[in-house]
PDB file of C-alpha atoms in Angstrom:
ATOM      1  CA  UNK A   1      17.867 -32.309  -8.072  1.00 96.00           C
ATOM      2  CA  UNK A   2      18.603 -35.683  -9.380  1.00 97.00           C
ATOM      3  CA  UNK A   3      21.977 -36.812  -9.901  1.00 98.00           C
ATOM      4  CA  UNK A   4      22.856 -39.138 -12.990  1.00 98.00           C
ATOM      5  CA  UNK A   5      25.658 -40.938 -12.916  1.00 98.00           C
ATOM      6  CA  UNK A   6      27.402 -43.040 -15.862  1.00 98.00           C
ATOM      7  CA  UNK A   7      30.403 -45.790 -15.790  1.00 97.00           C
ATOM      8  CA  UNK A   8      32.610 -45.853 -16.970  1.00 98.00           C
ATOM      9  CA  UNK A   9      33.652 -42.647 -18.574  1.00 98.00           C
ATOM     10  CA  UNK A  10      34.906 -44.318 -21.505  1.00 98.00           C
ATOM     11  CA  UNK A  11      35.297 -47.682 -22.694  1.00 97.00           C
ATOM     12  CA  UNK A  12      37.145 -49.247 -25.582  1.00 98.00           C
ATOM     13  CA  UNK A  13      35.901 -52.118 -27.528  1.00 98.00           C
ATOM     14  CA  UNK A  14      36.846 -54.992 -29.900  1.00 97.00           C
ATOM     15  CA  UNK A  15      34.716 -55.102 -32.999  1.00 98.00           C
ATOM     16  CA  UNK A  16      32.066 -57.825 -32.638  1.00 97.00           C
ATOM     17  CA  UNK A  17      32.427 -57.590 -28.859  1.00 98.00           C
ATOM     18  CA  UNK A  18      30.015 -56.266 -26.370  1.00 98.00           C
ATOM     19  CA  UNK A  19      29.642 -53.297 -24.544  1.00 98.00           C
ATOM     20  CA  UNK A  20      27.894 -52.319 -21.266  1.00 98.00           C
ATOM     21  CA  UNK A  21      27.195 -48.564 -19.961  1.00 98.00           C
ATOM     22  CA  UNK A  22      25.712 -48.124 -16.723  1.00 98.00           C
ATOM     23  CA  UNK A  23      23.691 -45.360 -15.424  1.00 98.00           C
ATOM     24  CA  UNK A  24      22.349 -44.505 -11.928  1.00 98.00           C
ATOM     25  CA  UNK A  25      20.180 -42.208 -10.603  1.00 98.00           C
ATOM     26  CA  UNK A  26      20.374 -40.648  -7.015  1.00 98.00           C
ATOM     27  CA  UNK A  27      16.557 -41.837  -6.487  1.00 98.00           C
ATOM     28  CA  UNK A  28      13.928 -44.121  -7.923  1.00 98.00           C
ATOM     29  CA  UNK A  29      12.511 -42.824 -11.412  1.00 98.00           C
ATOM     30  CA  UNK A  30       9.366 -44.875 -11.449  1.00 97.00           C
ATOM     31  CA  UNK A  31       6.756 -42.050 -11.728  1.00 96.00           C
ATOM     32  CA  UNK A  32       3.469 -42.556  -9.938  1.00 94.00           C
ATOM     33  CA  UNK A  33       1.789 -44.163 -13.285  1.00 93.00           C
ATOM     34  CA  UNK A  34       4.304 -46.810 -12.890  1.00 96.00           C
ATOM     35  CA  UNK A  35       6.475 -46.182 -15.865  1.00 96.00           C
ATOM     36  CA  UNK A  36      10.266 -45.062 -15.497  1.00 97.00           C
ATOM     37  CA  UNK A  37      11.437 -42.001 -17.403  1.00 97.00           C
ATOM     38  CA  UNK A  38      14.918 -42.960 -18.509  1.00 98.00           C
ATOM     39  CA  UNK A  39      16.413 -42.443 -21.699  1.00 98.00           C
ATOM     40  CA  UNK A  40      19.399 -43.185 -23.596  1.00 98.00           C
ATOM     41  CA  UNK A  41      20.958 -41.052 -26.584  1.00 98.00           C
ATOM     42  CA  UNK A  42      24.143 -41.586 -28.951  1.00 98.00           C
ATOM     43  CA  UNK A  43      25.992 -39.023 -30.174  1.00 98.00           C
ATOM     44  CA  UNK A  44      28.523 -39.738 -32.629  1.00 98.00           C
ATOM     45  CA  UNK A  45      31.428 -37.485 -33.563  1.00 97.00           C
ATOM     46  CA  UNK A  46      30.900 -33.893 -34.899  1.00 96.00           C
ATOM     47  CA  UNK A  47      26.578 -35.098 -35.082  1.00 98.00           C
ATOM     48  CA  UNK A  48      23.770 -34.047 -32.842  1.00 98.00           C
ATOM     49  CA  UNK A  49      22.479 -36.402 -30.220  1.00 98.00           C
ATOM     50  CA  UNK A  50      19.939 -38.858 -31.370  1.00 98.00           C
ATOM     51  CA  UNK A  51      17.513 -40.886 -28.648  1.00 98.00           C
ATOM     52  CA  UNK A  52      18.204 -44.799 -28.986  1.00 98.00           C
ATOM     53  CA  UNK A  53      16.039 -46.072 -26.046  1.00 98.00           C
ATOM     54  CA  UNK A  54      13.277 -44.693 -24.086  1.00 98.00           C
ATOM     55  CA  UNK A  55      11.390 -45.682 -20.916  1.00 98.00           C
ATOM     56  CA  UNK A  56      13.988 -48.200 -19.314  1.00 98.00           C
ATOM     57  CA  UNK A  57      13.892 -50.074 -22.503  1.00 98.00           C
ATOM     58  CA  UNK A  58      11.827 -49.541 -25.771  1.00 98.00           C
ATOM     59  CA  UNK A  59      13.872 -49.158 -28.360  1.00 98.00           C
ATOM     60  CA  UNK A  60      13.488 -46.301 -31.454  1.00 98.00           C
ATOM     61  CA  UNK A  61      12.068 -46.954 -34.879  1.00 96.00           C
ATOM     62  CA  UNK A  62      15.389 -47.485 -36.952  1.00 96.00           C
ATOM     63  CA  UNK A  63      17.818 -48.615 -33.805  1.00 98.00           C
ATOM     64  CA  UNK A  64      19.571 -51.597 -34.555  1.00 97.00           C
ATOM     65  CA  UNK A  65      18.418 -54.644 -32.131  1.00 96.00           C
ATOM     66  CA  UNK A  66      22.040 -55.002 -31.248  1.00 98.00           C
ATOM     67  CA  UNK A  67      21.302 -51.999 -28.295  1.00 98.00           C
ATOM     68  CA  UNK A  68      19.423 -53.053 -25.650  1.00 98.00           C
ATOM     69  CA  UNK A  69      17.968 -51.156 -22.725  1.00 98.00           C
ATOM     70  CA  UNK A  70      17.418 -52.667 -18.998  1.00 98.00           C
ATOM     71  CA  UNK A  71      16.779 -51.457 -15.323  1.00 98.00           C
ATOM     72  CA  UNK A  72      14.592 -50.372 -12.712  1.00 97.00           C
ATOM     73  CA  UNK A  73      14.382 -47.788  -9.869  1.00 97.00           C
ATOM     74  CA  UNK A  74      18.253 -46.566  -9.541  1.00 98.00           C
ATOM     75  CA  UNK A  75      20.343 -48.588 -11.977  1.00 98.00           C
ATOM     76  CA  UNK A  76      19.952 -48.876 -15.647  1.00 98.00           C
ATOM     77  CA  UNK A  77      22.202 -50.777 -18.174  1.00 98.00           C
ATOM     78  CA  UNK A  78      22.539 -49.949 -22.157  1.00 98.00           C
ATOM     79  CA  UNK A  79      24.113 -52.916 -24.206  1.00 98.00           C
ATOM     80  CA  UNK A  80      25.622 -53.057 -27.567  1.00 98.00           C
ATOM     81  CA  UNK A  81      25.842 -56.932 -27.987  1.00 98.00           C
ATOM     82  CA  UNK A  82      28.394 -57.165 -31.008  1.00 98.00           C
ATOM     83  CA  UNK A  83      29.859 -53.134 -31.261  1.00 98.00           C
ATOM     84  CA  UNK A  84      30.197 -52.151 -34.613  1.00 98.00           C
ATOM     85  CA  UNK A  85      32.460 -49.279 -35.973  1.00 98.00           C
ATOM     86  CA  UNK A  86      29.843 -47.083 -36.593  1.00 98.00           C
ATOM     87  CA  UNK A  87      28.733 -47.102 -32.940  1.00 98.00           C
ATOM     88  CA  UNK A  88      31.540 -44.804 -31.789  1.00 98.00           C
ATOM     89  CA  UNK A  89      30.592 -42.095 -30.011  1.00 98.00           C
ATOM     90  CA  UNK A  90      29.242 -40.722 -26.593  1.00 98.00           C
ATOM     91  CA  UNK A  91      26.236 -42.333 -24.993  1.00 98.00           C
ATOM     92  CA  UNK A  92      24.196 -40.092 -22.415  1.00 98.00           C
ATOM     93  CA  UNK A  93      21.103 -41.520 -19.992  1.00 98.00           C
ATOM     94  CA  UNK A  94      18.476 -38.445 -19.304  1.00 98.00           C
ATOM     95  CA  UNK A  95      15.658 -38.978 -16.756  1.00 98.00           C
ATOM     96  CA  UNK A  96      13.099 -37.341 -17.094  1.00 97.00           C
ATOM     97  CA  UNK A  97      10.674 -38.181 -14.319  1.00 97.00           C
ATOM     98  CA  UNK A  98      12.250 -35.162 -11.188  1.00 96.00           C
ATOM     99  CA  UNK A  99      11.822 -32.429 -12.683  1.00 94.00           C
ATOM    100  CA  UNK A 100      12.945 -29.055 -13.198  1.00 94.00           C
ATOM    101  CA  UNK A 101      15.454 -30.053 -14.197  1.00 96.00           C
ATOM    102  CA  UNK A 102      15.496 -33.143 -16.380  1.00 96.00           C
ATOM    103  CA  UNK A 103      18.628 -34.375 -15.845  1.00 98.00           C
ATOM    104  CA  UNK A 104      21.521 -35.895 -17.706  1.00 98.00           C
ATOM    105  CA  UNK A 105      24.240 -38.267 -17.245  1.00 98.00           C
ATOM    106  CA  UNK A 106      27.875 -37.085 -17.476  1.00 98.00           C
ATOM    107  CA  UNK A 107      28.415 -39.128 -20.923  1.00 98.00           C
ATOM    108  CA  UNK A 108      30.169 -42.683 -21.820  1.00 98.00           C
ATOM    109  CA  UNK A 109      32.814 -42.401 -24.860  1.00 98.00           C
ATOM    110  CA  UNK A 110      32.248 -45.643 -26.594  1.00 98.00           C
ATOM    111  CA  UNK A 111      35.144 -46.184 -29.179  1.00 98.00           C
ATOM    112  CA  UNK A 112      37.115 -49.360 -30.946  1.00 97.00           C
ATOM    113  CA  UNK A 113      40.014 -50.915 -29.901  1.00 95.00           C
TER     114      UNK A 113
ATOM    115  CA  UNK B   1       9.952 -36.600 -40.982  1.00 95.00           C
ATOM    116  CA  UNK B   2      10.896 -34.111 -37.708  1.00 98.00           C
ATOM    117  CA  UNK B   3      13.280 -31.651 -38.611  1.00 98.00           C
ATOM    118  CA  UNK B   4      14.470 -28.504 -36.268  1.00 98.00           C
ATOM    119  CA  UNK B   5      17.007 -26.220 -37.608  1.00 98.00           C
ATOM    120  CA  UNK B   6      18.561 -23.478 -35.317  1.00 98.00           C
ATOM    121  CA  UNK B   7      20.055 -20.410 -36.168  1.00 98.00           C
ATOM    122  CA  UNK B   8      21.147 -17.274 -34.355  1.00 98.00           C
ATOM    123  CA  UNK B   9      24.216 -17.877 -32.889  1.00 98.00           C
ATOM    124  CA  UNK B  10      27.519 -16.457 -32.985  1.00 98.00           C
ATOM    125  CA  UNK B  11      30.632 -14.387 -31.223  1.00 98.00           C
ATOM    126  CA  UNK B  12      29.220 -12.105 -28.724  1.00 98.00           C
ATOM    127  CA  UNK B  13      30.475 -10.100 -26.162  1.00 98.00           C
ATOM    128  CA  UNK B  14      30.228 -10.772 -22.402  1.00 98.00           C
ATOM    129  CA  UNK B  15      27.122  -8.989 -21.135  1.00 98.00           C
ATOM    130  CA  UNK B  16      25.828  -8.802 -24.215  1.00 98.00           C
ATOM    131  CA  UNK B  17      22.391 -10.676 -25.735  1.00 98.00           C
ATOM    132  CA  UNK B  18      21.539 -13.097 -28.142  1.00 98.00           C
ATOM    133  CA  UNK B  19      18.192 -14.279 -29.706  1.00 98.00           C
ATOM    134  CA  UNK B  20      18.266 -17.990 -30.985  1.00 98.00           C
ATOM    135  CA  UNK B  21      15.999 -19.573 -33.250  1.00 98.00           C
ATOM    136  CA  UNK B  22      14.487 -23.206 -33.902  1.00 98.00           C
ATOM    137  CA  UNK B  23      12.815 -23.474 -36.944  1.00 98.00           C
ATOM    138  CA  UNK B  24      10.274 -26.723 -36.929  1.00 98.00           C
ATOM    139  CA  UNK B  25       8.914 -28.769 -40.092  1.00 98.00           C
ATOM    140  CA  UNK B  26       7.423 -32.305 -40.227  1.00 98.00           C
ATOM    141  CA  UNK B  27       5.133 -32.204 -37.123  1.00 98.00           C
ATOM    142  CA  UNK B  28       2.671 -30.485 -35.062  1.00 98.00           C
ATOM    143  CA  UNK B  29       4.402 -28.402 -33.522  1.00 98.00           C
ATOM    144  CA  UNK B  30       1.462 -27.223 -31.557  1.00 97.00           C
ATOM    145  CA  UNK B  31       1.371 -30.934 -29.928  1.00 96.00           C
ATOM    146  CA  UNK B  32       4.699 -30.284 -28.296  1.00 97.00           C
ATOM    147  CA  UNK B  33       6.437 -29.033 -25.449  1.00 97.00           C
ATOM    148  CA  UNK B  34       9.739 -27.766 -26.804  1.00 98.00           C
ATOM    149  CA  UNK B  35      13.599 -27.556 -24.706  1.00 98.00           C
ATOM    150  CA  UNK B  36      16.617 -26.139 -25.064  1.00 98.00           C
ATOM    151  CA  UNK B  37      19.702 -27.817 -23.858  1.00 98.00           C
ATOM    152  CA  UNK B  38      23.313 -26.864 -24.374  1.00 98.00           C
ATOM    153  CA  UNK B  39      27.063 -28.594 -25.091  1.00 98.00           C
ATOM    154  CA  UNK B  40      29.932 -26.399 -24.096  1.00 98.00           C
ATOM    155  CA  UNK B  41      33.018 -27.516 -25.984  1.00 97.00           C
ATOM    156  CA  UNK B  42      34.125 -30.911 -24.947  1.00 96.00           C
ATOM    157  CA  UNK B  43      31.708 -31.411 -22.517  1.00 98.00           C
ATOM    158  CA  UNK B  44      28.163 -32.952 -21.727  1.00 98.00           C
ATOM    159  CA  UNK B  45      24.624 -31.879 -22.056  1.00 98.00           C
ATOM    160  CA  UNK B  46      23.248 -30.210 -19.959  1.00 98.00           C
ATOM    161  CA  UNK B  47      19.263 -28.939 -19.587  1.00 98.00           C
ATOM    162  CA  UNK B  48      18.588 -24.904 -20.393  1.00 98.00           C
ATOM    163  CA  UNK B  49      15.006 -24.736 -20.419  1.00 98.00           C
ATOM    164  CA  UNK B  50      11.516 -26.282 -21.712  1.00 98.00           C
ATOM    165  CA  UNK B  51       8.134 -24.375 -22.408  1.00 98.00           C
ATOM    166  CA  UNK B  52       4.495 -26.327 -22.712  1.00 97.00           C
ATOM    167  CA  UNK B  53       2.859 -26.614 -26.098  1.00 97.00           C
ATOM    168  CA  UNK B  54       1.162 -23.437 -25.593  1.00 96.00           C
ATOM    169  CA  UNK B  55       4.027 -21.411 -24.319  1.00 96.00           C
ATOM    170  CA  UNK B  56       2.432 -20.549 -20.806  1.00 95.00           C
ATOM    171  CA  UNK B  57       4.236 -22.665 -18.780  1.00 96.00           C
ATOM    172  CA  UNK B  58       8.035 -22.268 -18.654  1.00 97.00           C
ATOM    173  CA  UNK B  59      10.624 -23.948 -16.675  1.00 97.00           C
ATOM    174  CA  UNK B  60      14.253 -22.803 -16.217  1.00 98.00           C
ATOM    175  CA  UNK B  61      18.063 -24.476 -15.509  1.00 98.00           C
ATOM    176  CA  UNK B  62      19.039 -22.372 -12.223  1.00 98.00           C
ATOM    177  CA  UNK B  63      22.427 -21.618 -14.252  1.00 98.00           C
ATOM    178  CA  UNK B  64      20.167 -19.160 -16.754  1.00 98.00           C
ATOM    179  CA  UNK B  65      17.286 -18.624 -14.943  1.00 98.00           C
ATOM    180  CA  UNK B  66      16.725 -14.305 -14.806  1.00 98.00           C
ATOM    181  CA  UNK B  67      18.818 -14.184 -17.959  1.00 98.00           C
ATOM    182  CA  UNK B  68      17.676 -16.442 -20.375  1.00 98.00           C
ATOM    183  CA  UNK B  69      13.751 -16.651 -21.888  1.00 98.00           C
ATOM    184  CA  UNK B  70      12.164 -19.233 -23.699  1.00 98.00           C
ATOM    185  CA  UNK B  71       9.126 -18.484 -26.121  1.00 98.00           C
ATOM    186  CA  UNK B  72       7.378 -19.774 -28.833  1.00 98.00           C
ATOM    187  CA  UNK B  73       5.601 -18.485 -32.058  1.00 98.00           C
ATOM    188  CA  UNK B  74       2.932 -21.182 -32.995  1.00 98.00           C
ATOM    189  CA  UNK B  75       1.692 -19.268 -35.544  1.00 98.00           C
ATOM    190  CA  UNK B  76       5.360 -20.053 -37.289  1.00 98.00           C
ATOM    191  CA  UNK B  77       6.319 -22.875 -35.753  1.00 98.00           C
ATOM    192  CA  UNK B  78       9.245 -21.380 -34.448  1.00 98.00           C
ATOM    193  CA  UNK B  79      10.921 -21.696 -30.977  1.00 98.00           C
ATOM    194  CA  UNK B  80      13.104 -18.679 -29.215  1.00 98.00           C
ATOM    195  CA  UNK B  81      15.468 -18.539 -26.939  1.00 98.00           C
ATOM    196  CA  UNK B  82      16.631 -14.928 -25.721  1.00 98.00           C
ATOM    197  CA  UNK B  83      19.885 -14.706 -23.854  1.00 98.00           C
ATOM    198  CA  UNK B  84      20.665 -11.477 -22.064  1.00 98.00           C
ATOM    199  CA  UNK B  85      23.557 -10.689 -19.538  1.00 98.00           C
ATOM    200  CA  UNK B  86      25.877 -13.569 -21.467  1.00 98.00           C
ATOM    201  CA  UNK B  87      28.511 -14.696 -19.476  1.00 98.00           C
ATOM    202  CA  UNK B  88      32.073 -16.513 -20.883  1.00 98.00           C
ATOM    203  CA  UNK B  89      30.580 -19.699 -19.972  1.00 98.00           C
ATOM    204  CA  UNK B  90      27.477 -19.477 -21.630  1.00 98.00           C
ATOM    205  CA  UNK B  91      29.796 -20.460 -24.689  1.00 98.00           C
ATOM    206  CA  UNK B  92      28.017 -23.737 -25.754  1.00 98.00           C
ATOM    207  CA  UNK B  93      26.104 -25.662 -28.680  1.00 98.00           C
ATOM    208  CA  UNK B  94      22.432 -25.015 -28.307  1.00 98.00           C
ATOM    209  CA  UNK B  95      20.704 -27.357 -29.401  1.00 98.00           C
ATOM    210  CA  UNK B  96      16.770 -27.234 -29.797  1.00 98.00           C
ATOM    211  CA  UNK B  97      14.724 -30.437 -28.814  1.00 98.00           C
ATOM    212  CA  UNK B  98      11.151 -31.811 -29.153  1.00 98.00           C
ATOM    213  CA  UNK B  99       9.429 -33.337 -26.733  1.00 97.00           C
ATOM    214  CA  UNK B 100       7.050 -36.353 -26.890  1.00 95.00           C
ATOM    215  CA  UNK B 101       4.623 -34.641 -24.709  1.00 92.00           C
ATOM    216  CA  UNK B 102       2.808 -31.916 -25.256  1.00 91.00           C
ATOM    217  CA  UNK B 103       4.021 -30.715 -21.204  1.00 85.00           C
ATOM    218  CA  UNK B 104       2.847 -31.858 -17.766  1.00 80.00           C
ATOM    219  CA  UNK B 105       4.220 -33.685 -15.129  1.00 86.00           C
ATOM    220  CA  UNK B 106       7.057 -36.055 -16.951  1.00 91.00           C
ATOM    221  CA  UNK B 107       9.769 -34.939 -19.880  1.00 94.00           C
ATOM    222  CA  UNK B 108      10.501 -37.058 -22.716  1.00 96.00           C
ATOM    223  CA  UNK B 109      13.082 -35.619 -25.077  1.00 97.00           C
ATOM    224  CA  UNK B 110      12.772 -37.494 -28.921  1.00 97.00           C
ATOM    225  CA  UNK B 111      14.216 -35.448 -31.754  1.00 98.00           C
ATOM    226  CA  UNK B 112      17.089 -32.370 -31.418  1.00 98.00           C
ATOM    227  CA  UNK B 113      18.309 -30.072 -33.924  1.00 98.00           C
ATOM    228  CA  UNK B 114      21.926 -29.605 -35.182  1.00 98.00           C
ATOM    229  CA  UNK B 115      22.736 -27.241 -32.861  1.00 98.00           C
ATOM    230  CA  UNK B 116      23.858 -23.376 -33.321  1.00 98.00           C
ATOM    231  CA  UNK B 117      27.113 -22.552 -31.948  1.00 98.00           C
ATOM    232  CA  UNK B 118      27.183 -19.592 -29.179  1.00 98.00           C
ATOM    233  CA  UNK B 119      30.659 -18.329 -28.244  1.00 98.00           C
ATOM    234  CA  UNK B 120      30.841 -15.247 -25.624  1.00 98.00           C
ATOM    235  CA  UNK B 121      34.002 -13.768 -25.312  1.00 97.00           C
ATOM    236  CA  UNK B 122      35.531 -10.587 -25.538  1.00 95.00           C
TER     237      UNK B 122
END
């Protein structure tokens, strides 16, 4: 099985600063039709989780340009270039590419200084 | 737009079984490969199980695998999840999730429910 894992566990944050979650996978997720099958999703307090970024680094329909996705193979990186309060919450990477099973990160707690 | 309600859960008993149910609106639900993936309290998500568009290919977590089974109604657009044998930490969120794909060889989760809250304790 894959093994995902995030850093740091949690991570506190001046308004207007960024922020940088890493993820890393215990081998390569490029699948053989050359795309990589990593995803990121935010889940704020007390909400379900909602998918920000998918394939290294496309971003959702309605995702505010301030998160960024970036990578290859092993090591992926989601950015928040200027955190804003409404940003708080847990941040999980999920490949997708090994599977069963799909595999998840163990979660990055994102809150504000 | 995508919506996916659950419902079904509740206090159970160890040993004892549970049916969950996703309820989907807003897409074609017969264009998508369907998962289940749980949140015990406090903790992180982890991957229960995932059936094809057509329900005949199903894949299992080894944590529920013999216990647990996935289905799907297309004719209702509804998605199952049976739990039998429940064990105290079973106790999670279940949340039901779509998948881009219809199934095959990658996974690509986009849209989850709410969630439906499963405790098992006696």
């Amino acid at each position: 099985d894959v093994v995902m894992t995030q850093s740091p566990l949690s991570l506190s944050v001046t308004l207007g600063q960024p922020a940088s979650i890493s993820c890393r996978s215990s081998q390569s997720l490029v699948y053989s039709d050359g795309s990589t099958y990593l995803t990121w999703f935010q889940q704020r307090p007390g909400q379900s989780p909602r998918r920000l970024i998918y394939k290294v680094s496309n971003r959702d329909s309605g995702v505010p340009d301030r998160f960024s996705g970036s990578g290859s193979g092993t090591d992926f990186t989601l950015k928040i270039s200027r955190v804003e309060a409404e940003d708080v919450g847990v941040y999980y990477c999920m490949q997708g590419t090994h599977w069963p099973p799909p595999s998840f990160g163990g979660g990055t707690k994102v809150e504000i200084k | 737009q995508v919506q996916l309600v659950e419902s079904g859960g509740g206090v159970v008993q160890p040993g004892r079984s549970l049916r969950l149910s996703c309820a989907a609106s807003g897409f074609t639900f017969t264009s998508h490969a369907m998962h289940w993936v749980r949140q015990a309290p406090g903790k992180g998500l982890e991957w229960v199980a995932l059936t094809w568009f057509d329900g005949k290919k199903k894949y299992y977590a080894d944590s529920v695998k013999g216990r647990f089974t996935i289905s799907r109604d297309n004719s209702k657009d509804t998605l199952y999840l049976q739990m039998d044998s429940l064990r105290a930490e079973d106790t999670a969120v279940y949340y039901c999730a779509r998948d881009f794909n219809y199934g095959g060889v990658i996974v690509e989760v986009d849209y989850w429910g709410q969630g439906t809250l499963v405790t098992v304790s006696s």
